[in-house]
Coordinates of N, CA, C and O in Angstrom, one line a residue:
M17 N 1.3 -1.7 0.2 CA -0.1 0.1 -0.1 C 1.0 1.3 0.0 O 1.9 1.1 0.6
T18 N 0.7 2.3 -0.8 CA 1.4 3.6 -0.7 C 0.8 4.3 -0.2 O -0.5 5.0 -0.1
V19 N 1.3 5.0 0.7 CA 0.9 6.1 1.4 C 0.9 7.4 0.7 O 2.3 7.7 0.0
T20 N 0.0 8.3 0.4 CA 0.2 9.7 -0.3 C 0.2 10.5 0.9 O -0.2 10.3 1.5
A21 N 0.5 11.8 0.6 CA 0.3 12.9 1.1 C -0.9 13.3 1.5 O -0.9 13.6 2.3
S22 N -2.3 13.0 1.1 CA -3.2 13.2 1.6 C -3.4 12.8 2.6 O -4.1 12.4 3.5
N23 N -2.8 11.2 2.3 CA -3.0 10.3 3.4 C -2.4 10.5 4.6 O -2.9 10.7 6.1
T24 N -1.5 11.0 4.3 CA -0.5 11.4 5.4 C -1.1 12.9 6.9 O -0.9 12.7 7.6
G25 N -1.5 13.5 6.0 CA -2.2 14.5 6.3 C -3.0 14.5 6.8 O -3.6 14.5 7.7
A26 N -3.9 13.6 6.6 CA -5.4 13.0 6.9 C -5.0 12.0 8.3 O -5.7 12.4 9.4
A27 N -4.1 11.4 8.2 CA -3.7 10.3 9.6 C -3.4 11.8 10.6 O -2.8 11.3 12.1
R28 N -2.3 12.7 10.3 CA -1.7 13.7 11.4 C -3.3 14.5 12.1 O -2.9 15.2 12.8
W29 N -4.1 15.3 11.6 CA -5.2 15.5 11.9 C -5.3 15.3 13.0 O -5.5 16.3 13.6
P30 N -5.7 13.9 13.1 CA -6.3 14.0 15.0 C -5.0 14.5 16.1 O -5.3 14.3 16.8
A31 N -4.3 14.3 15.6 CA -3.0 14.3 16.2 C -2.4 15.9 16.5 O -2.5 16.1 17.8
V32 N -2.8 16.3 15.4 CA -2.5 18.2 15.2 C -3.5 18.8 15.9 O -3.8 19.8 16.9
R33 N -4.9 18.2 15.5 CA -6.2 19.1 16.2 C -6.4 19.8 17.3 O -6.4 21.0 17.7
P34 N -6.2 18.9 18.5 CA -6.4 19.3 19.6 C -5.6 20.4 20.0 O -6.1 21.7 20.7
W35 N -4.1 20.1 19.5 CA -3.2 21.6 20.3 C -3.3 22.4 19.1 O -3.1 23.3 19.5
L36 N -3.7 22.6 17.6 CA -4.2 23.7 16.9 C -5.4 24.4 17.5 O -5.0 25.6 18.3
G37 N -6.1 23.5 18.9 CA -7.5 24.3 18.9 C -6.7 24.9 20.0 O -7.7 25.7 20.6
V38 N -5.7 24.8 21.2 CA -5.3 24.9 21.9 C -5.1 25.8 21.8 O -4.9 27.5 22.3
A39 N -3.9 26.5 20.5 CA -3.7 27.5 20.4 C -4.5 28.5 19.8 O -4.5 29.9 20.3
V40 N -5.5 28.1 18.9 CA -6.9 29.1 18.3 C -7.4 29.1 19.6 O -7.8 30.9 19.9
R41 N -8.2 28.5 20.9 CA -8.0 29.0 22.3 C -7.8 30.5 22.4 O -8.0 31.6 23.1
L42 N -6.2 29.8 22.6 CA -5.5 30.8 23.6 C -5.5 32.3 23.3 O -5.5 33.5 23.4
G43 N -5.7 32.3 22.0 CA -5.2 33.2 20.7 C -6.4 34.0 20.6 O -6.1 35.6 20.8
L44 N -7.2 33.5 20.7 CA -8.8 34.5 20.7 C -9.5 34.9 22.1 O -10.0 35.8 22.5
A45 N -8.5 34.0 23.1 CA -8.1 34.9 24.7 C -7.9 35.6 24.4 O -8.2 36.5 24.7
A46 N -6.5 35.9 24.0 CA -6.3 37.2 24.0 C -6.4 38.2 23.7 O -6.8 39.6 24.0
V47 N -6.7 38.2 22.8 CA -7.9 38.8 21.8 C -8.8 39.7 22.5 O -8.8 40.9 22.9
W48 N -9.9 38.7 23.1 CA -10.9 39.3 24.1 C -10.0 40.1 25.8 O -10.7 41.1 25.7
L49 N -9.3 39.2 25.6 CA -8.4 39.8 27.6 C -7.7 41.2 27.2 O -8.1 42.1 27.4
I50 N -7.4 41.7 25.8 CA -6.8 42.5 24.9 C -7.9 43.6 25.3 O -7.6 44.5 25.2
A51 N -8.9 43.4 24.3 CA -10.1 44.4 23.9 C -10.7 45.0 25.0 O -10.7 46.0 25.3
G52 N -11.1 43.7 25.9 CA -11.5 43.9 27.0 C -10.9 45.5 28.2 O -11.0 46.2 28.9
G53 N -9.5 44.6 28.6 CA -8.7 45.1 29.7 C -8.2 47.0 29.0 O -8.3 47.8 30.0
A54 N -8.8 46.9 27.7 CA -8.0 48.0 27.0 C -9.1 49.2 27.3 O -8.9 50.4 27.2
K55 N -10.0 49.0 27.4 CA -11.7 49.3 27.5 C -12.2 50.1 29.3 O -12.8 51.1 29.0
V56 N -12.0 48.8 30.0 CA -13.0 48.8 31.0 C -12.0 49.4 32.0 O -12.6 50.1 32.7
G57 N -11.4 50.8 31.4 CA -10.8 51.6 32.8 C -11.5 52.9 32.3 O -12.0 53.2 33.0
D58 N -12.0 52.8 31.2 CA -12.7 54.6 30.5 C -13.9 54.2 30.1 O -14.1 54.0 29.0
L59 N -14.8 53.6 31.3 CA -16.8 52.8 30.4 C -17.2 53.7 29.3 O -18.0 53.9 28.2
A60 N -17.4 55.3 30.0 CA -17.5 56.4 29.1 C -17.2 56.4 27.7 O -17.8 56.7 26.8
A61 N -15.9 56.2 27.9 CA -14.8 56.5 26.2 C -15.8 55.4 25.4 O -15.9 55.3 24.1
S62 N -15.7 54.3 26.2 CA -16.4 52.9 25.6 C -17.7 53.3 25.2 O -17.9 52.5 24.2
G63 N -18.3 53.8 25.6 CA -19.9 53.8 25.2 C -20.0 55.1 24.3 O -20.9 55.2 23.3
R64 N -19.0 56.5 24.4 CA -18.8 57.0 23.3 C -18.3 56.3 22.1 O -19.4 56.9 20.8
A65 N -17.4 55.4 22.0 CA -17.1 54.9 20.7 C -18.3 53.7 19.9 O -18.6 54.2 18.6
V66 N -19.3 53.2 21.0 CA -20.4 52.6 20.3 C -21.5 53.8 19.8 O -21.8 53.4 19.1
N67 N -21.4 54.8 20.6 CA -22.4 55.9 20.0 C -22.0 56.5 18.7 O -23.0 56.5 17.8
A68 N -20.8 56.5 18.2 CA -19.8 56.8 17.6 C -20.6 55.9 16.1 O -20.7 56.9 14.7
Y69 N -21.0 54.8 16.1 CA -21.8 54.5 14.7 C -22.9 55.1 14.8 O -23.5 54.5 13.6
Q70 N -24.0 55.3 15.4 CA -24.7 56.3 15.1 C -26.1 55.0 14.7 O -26.6 55.6 13.9
V71 N -26.4 54.0 15.7 CA -27.2 52.9 15.0 C -28.1 52.9 16.4 O -29.0 51.8 16.2
M72 N -28.1 53.6 16.7 CA -29.1 53.5 18.4 C -28.8 54.7 19.6 O -28.4 55.1 19.2
P73 N -29.8 54.4 19.9 CA -30.1 55.8 20.9 C -28.8 56.6 21.6 O -27.9 55.1 22.3
Y74 N -28.4 57.1 22.2 CA -27.5 57.6 23.2 C -27.4 56.5 24.0 O -26.4 56.0 24.4
D75 N -28.2 57.2 25.0 CA -28.6 55.7 26.7 C -28.2 54.6 26.1 O -27.4 53.9 26.8
V76 N -28.5 54.2 25.0 CA -28.7 52.6 25.2 C -27.4 52.1 24.5 O -25.9 51.6 24.8
A77 N -26.3 53.0 23.4 CA -25.6 53.1 23.5 C -24.4 53.1 24.6 O -23.4 52.3 24.5
T78 N -24.3 54.1 25.4 CA -23.3 54.6 26.6 C -23.9 52.9 26.9 O -22.4 52.3 28.4
V79 N -24.4 52.5 27.5 CA -24.9 51.2 28.4 C -24.4 49.8 28.2 O -23.4 49.3 28.6
I80 N -24.4 49.3 26.6 CA -23.7 48.7 25.8 C -22.3 49.1 25.9 O -21.4 47.9 26.2
G81 N -21.9 50.1 25.5 CA -20.6 50.4 25.9 C -19.4 49.6 27.0 O -18.8 50.0 27.2
A82 N -20.6 50.4 28.1 CA -20.4 50.4 29.8 C -20.1 48.8 29.6 O -19.3 48.0 30.5
A83 N -21.1 47.8 28.9 CA -21.4 46.5 29.2 C -20.0 45.6 28.6 O -19.5 44.3 29.2
L84 N -19.8 45.8 27.4 CA -18.8 45.8 26.4 C -18.1 44.8 27.0 O -17.6 43.9 26.1
P85 N -17.1 45.3 27.5 CA -15.3 45.6 28.2 C -15.5 44.2 29.1 O -14.9 43.3 29.4
F86 N -16.7 44.1 29.8 CA -16.5 43.1 31.0 C -17.7 41.4 30.7 O -16.9 41.1 30.8
V87 N -18.6 41.5 29.3 CA -18.4 40.6 28.1 C -17.0 40.4 27.5 O -16.8 38.8 27.6
E88 N -16.2 41.3 26.9 CA -15.1 40.5 26.4 C -14.0 39.6 27.7 O -13.8 38.9 27.0
L89 N -14.1 40.3 29.1 CA -13.5 40.2 29.5 C -13.8 38.6 30.3 O -12.7 38.0 30.6
A90 N -15.5 38.3 29.8 CA -15.6 36.9 30.8 C -15.2 36.1 29.7 O -14.9 35.2 29.8
L91 N -15.8 36.6 28.1 CA -15.1 35.5 27.3 C -13.2 35.2 27.0 O -13.8 33.9 26.4
G92 N -12.9 36.5 27.3 CA -10.7 36.2 27.6 C -11.0 35.4 28.7 O -10.4 34.3 28.4
T93 N -11.9 35.0 30.1 CA -11.5 34.4 31.0 C -12.0 32.9 30.6 O -11.0 31.7 30.7
L94 N -13.1 32.7 30.0 CA -13.6 31.6 29.6 C -13.0 30.3 28.8 O -12.4 29.4 29.0
L95 N -12.3 31.4 27.8 CA -11.8 30.4 26.8 C -10.0 30.3 27.2 O -9.1 29.4 27.0
L96 N -9.5 31.1 28.2 CA -8.2 31.1 28.6 C -8.1 30.1 29.3 O -6.9 28.8 29.2
V97 N -9.6 29.3 30.2 CA -9.4 28.3 30.9 C -9.9 27.4 30.4 O -9.7 26.0 30.9
G98 N -10.8 27.3 29.3 CA -11.2 26.3 28.8 C -12.3 25.9 29.4 O -12.6 24.9 28.9
L99 N -13.3 26.6 29.5 CA -14.4 26.3 30.3 C -15.7 26.7 29.6 O -15.3 27.9 29.2
A100 N -16.2 25.9 29.1 CA -17.5 26.3 28.3 C -17.0 27.2 27.1 O -17.3 28.2 26.2
T101 N -16.7 26.4 26.2 CA -15.8 26.7 25.1 C -16.4 27.1 24.3 O -16.6 28.2 23.0
R102 N -17.3 25.5 23.8 CA -18.3 25.4 22.8 C -19.6 27.0 22.6 O -18.9 28.3 21.8
L103 N -19.5 27.1 24.4 CA -20.6 28.5 24.6 C -19.8 29.8 24.0 O -20.0 31.1 23.1
A104 N -19.1 29.9 24.7 CA -17.9 31.5 24.4 C -17.2 31.4 23.1 O -17.3 32.9 22.6
A105 N -16.9 30.7 22.0 CA -17.1 30.8 20.5 C -18.1 31.6 20.2 O -18.0 32.0 19.2
G106 N -19.5 30.8 20.3 CA -20.4 31.3 19.8 C -20.9 32.6 20.0 O -21.4 33.3 19.2
I107 N -20.9 32.4 21.5 CA -21.0 34.2 21.6 C -20.2 35.1 21.0 O -20.7 36.0 20.6
S108 N -18.4 34.6 20.8 CA -17.6 35.2 20.3 C -17.9 35.9 18.7 O -18.0 36.8 18.2
A109 N -18.4 34.4 17.9 CA -19.1 34.6 16.8 C -19.8 35.2 16.5 O -19.9 35.9 15.4
A110 N -20.9 35.6 17.4 CA -22.0 36.3 17.1 C -21.5 37.9 17.6 O -21.7 39.1 16.7
L111 N -20.9 38.5 18.2 CA -19.9 39.7 18.4 C -19.3 39.6 17.4 O -19.4 41.3 17.0
L112 N -18.2 39.1 16.6 CA -17.9 39.7 15.6 C -18.8 39.8 14.4 O -18.4 41.0 14.0
V113 N -19.4 38.9 14.6 CA -20.1 39.6 13.3 C -21.5 40.8 13.2 O -21.2 41.4 12.7
V114 N -21.9 40.9 14.9 CA -21.9 42.3 14.5 C -21.2 43.1 15.1 O -21.3 44.8 13.6
F115 N -19.4 43.3 14.9 CA -18.6 44.5 14.9 C -18.0 44.4 13.7 O -18.3 45.6 12.8
V116 N -18.2 43.2 12.7 CA -18.2 43.4 10.9 C -19.3 43.8 10.4 O -19.2 45.0 10.1
A117 N -20.6 44.0 10.9 CA -21.6 44.7 9.9 C -21.5 45.9 10.5 O -22.2 46.8 10.1
G118 N -21.0 46.5 12.1 CA -21.0 47.6 12.9 C -20.3 48.9 11.6 O -20.5 49.4 11.4
I119 N -18.7 47.8 11.7 CA -18.2 48.6 10.9 C -18.3 49.1 9.6 O -18.0 50.0 8.9
A120 N -19.2 47.6 8.9 CA -19.3 47.5 7.2 C -20.4 49.0 7.6 O -20.5 49.7 5.8
S121 N -21.1 49.2 8.6 CA -22.5 50.2 7.6 C -21.9 51.3 8.4 O -22.0 52.6 7.3
A122 N -21.1 52.0 9.0 CA -20.0 53.0 9.2 C -19.9 53.6 8.3 O -19.7 54.1 7.2
W123 N -18.2 52.5 7.5 CA -17.9 52.5 6.0 C -18.8 53.4 4.8 O -18.8 53.9 4.2
S124 N -19.9 52.1 4.8 CA -21.0 52.3 3.8 C -21.7 54.0 4.3 O -22.3 54.4 3.1
R125 N -21.9 54.1 5.2 CA -22.2 55.7 5.5 C -22.0 57.2 5.3 O -22.2 57.8 5.6
G126 N -20.3 56.4 5.4 CA -19.3 57.4 5.2 C -19.1 57.8 6.5 O -18.2 58.7 6.7
L127 N -19.1 57.2 7.7 CA -18.4 58.0 9.2 C -16.9 58.0 9.3 O -16.4 56.9 8.5
A128 N -16.8 58.8 9.7 CA -15.1 59.0 10.0 C -14.9 58.2 11.2 O -14.7 59.5 11.9
I129 N -15.2 56.9 11.9 CA -14.5 56.5 13.6 C -13.8 56.1 13.2 O -13.4 55.2 12.3
D130 N -12.6 55.6 14.5 CA -12.1 54.7 15.2 C -12.9 53.3 15.7 O -13.9 53.8 16.4
C131 N -13.1 52.4 15.1 CA -13.8 51.0 15.6 C -14.1 51.0 16.9 O -15.1 50.2 17.6
G132 N -13.0 51.2 17.9 CA -12.7 51.1 19.6 C -13.1 50.2 19.7 O -13.0 49.7 20.7
C133 N -11.9 48.8 19.1 CA -12.1 47.8 18.8 C -10.9 47.6 20.1 O -11.2 46.7 21.2
F134 N -9.9 47.9 20.4 CA -9.0 48.2 21.2 C -8.5 49.5 22.4 O -7.2 49.5 22.4
G135 N -9.7 50.0 22.2 CA -9.3 51.3 22.9 C -10.5 52.3 23.0 O -11.5 51.5 22.9
S136 N -10.4 53.4 23.0 CA -11.7 54.1 23.5 C -12.5 54.5 22.1 O -13.7 54.8 22.4
G137 N -11.7 54.8 20.9 CA -13.0 54.5 19.8 C -13.4 55.5 19.5 O -13.1 56.7 19.9
G138 N -14.4 56.2 18.5 CA -15.4 57.3 18.3 C -14.8 58.4 17.0 O -13.8 57.6 16.2
Q139 N -15.4 59.2 17.3 CA -15.0 60.5 15.7 C -13.7 60.6 16.0 O -12.5 60.5 16.6
L140 N -13.0 60.6 14.9 CA -12.0 60.5 14.4 C -11.7 62.2 14.3 O -12.2 62.8 14.1
A141 N -10.7 63.0 14.4 CA -10.3 63.9 14.2 C -10.0 64.1 12.9 O -9.8 63.1 12.3
A142 N -9.9 65.8 12.0 CA -9.9 66.0 11.4 C -9.0 65.9 10.1 O -7.7 65.6 11.0
G143 N -8.9 65.1 9.1 CA -7.6 64.9 8.3 C -7.7 63.6 8.8 O -6.4 62.9 7.9
Q144 N -7.7 62.6 9.7 CA -7.6 61.5 10.0 C -8.5 60.7 9.3 O -9.6 60.7 9.0
S145 N -8.4 59.2 8.4 CA -8.7 58.3 7.6 C -9.3 57.1 8.2 O -8.0 56.2 9.1
P146 N -10.4 56.7 8.3 CA -10.4 54.9 9.0 C -10.0 54.3 8.3 O -9.8 54.5 7.0
S147 N -9.8 53.0 9.5 CA -9.7 51.6 8.4 C -9.5 51.0 8.8 O -9.7 50.2 8.9
Y148 N -10.9 51.2 7.8 CA -12.5 49.6 7.4 C -11.9 48.7 7.2 O -12.6 47.7 7.8
L149 N -11.1 48.4 5.5 CA -10.8 47.2 6.2 C -9.8 46.2 6.3 O -10.9 45.2 6.5
P150 N -8.9 46.9 6.8 CA -8.2 45.8 7.6 C -8.9 45.8 9.1 O -9.1 44.4 9.4
E151 N -9.3 46.5 9.6 CA -10.5 46.2 11.0 C -11.7 45.0 10.5 O -11.9 44.0 11.4
I152 N -11.9 45.1 9.3 CA -12.8 43.8 8.8 C -12.3 42.3 8.5 O -12.6 41.6 9.2
L153 N -11.1 42.6 8.2 CA -10.5 41.2 7.7 C -9.6 40.8 9.0 O -10.5 39.8 9.3
R154 N -9.5 41.5 9.9 CA -9.1 41.4 11.4 C -10.1 40.6 11.9 O -10.0 39.5 12.6
D155 N -11.4 41.1 12.0 CA -12.4 40.6 12.7 C -13.4 39.5 11.7 O -13.6 38.5 12.8
L156 N -12.7 39.2 10.8 CA -13.2 38.0 10.2 C -12.2 37.1 10.4 O -13.0 35.5 10.3
G157 N -10.6 37.1 10.3 CA -9.9 35.9 11.3 C -10.3 36.2 12.5 O -10.2 34.5 12.8
F158 N -10.8 36.3 13.2 CA -11.4 36.4 14.6 C -12.2 35.4 14.1 O -12.9 34.2 15.5
L159 N -13.3 35.7 13.4 CA -14.9 35.0 13.8 C -14.1 33.1 13.2 O -14.7 32.6 13.2
A160 N -13.4 33.4 12.4 CA -12.6 32.1 11.7 C -11.6 31.2 12.9 O -12.3 30.0 12.8
L161 N -11.4 31.7 14.4 CA -11.1 31.1 15.2 C -11.9 30.7 15.8 O -12.1 29.4 16.2
A162 N -13.2 31.6 15.9 CA -14.1 31.1 17.0 C -15.1 30.0 16.3 O -15.4 29.7 17.1
G163 N -15.1 30.4 15.0 CA -15.6 28.8 13.9 C -14.9 27.6 14.3 O -15.5 26.6 14.6
F164 N -13.4 28.0 14.1 CA -12.6 26.9 14.6 C -13.2 26.3 16.3 O -13.2 24.6 16.0
L165 N -12.9 26.7 17.1 CA -13.4 26.6 17.9 C -15.4 25.9 18.6 O -15.7 25.3 19.5
L166 N -16.1 26.1 17.8 CA -17.3 25.8 17.7 C -17.4 24.6 17.1 O -18.4 23.9 17.4
S167 N -16.7 24.1 16.2 CA -16.6 22.9 15.2 C -15.4 21.8 16.6 O -16.3 20.6 16.2
W168 N -14.8 22.6 16.9 CA -14.1 21.3 17.7 C -13.5 22.1 19.7 O -12.3 22.6 19.4
P169 N -14.6 22.4 20.3 CA -14.0 23.2 21.2 C -13.6 22.3 22.2 O -12.8 23.3 22.8
R170 N -13.7 21.4 22.5 CA -12.4 20.3 23.7 C -11.5 20.5 22.9 O -10.9 19.6 21.7
T171 N -10.0 21.0 24.1 CA -8.6 20.5 23.6 C -8.3 20.7 25.1 O -8.9 20.2 26.2
P172 N -6.8 19.7 24.5 CA -6.3 19.3 25.6 C -5.9 21.1 26.9 O -6.1 22.2 26.1
V173 N -5.3 20.4 28.1 CA -5.7 21.5 29.3 C -6.4 22.3 28.9 O -6.5 23.9 29.1
S174 N -7.6 21.9 29.4 CA -8.9 23.0 30.0 C -9.5 22.2 30.2 O -9.6 21.3 30.9
V175 N -10.7 23.7 31.2 CA -11.2 23.1 32.4 C -12.3 21.7 31.7 O -12.5 20.9 32.3
D176 N -12.7 22.6 30.3 CA -13.9 21.3 29.5 C -13.4 20.1 29.7 O -14.0 18.9 29.9
G177 N -12.1 20.0 29.1 CA -11.4 18.5 28.9 C -11.3 17.3 30.3 O -11.7 17.0 30.7
W178 N -11.0 18.3 31.4 CA -10.6 17.8 33.2 C -12.1 17.6 33.3 O -12.5 16.6 34.0
L179 N -13.3 18.0 33.4 CA -14.6 17.8 34.2 C -14.8 16.3 33.2 O -15.8 15.6 33.6
A180 N -14.6 16.4 31.8 CA -15.7 15.0 30.5 C -14.2 14.1 31.3 O -14.9 12.8 31.0
G181 N -13.7 14.5 31.6 CA -12.5 13.3 31.6 C -11.9 12.0 30.6 O -11.6 11.4 31.5
A182 N -12.8 12.3 29.4 CA -12.1 12.0 28.6 C -10.5 12.4 27.7 O -10.9 14.1 27.5
P183 N -9.8 12.1 27.4 CA -8.8 12.0 26.2 C -9.1 13.0 24.7 O -10.2 12.7 24.3
V184 N -9.0 13.8 24.3 CA -9.4 14.8 23.2 C -9.2 13.9 22.3 O -10.5 14.0 21.7
E185 N -8.8 13.3 22.2 CA -8.2 12.2 21.0 C -9.1 10.8 20.5 O -9.7 11.0 19.9
D186 N -9.8 10.8 21.9 CA -10.6 9.6 21.6 C -12.0 10.4 21.7 O -13.5 9.4 21.1
E187 N -12.6 11.9 21.3 CA -13.8 12.1 20.9 C -13.8 11.9 19.6 O -13.0 11.5 19.0
D188 N -15.8 12.0 19.2 CA -15.5 11.9 17.9 C -16.8 12.9 17.7 O -17.4 12.7 17.6
E189 N -16.3 14.2 17.7 CA -16.6 15.1 17.7 C -17.8 15.7 15.6 O -16.7 15.5 14.8

């Protein structure tokens, strides 16, 4: 029997996938922890950043802006320890879709704002240009990470794995 490159790759996937999942889980955790950590010190600025999108009343935007850093920190913490990974990935995916839609909406309406993804955000100063395409592409990359975890949430070195008690390699997901 001849072993082909495609057979070899298929044979390696079950061994590589769990550890790739660890890297994906920790990478997405870092994204949420950095994003939430950058905003949690100034909740009013986070509210102004949400309001800059001009898609909801000011009072609603400020409440969402004030709550968002805590949601991001909670998602980051869950992913960091590997607890409720599929749920955290699903909420991450939903938030990222909302973020991409919000950035696309701001772009299509000609708004000049900073997305506020990793800081205070809001209206750009005169002469500054928004960078919507890189922001959308970045968030689509994060969405791909969340999608990976939705498909394969169990990873080594995780509370989920410890609670399940079964080795990740033995799963049939």
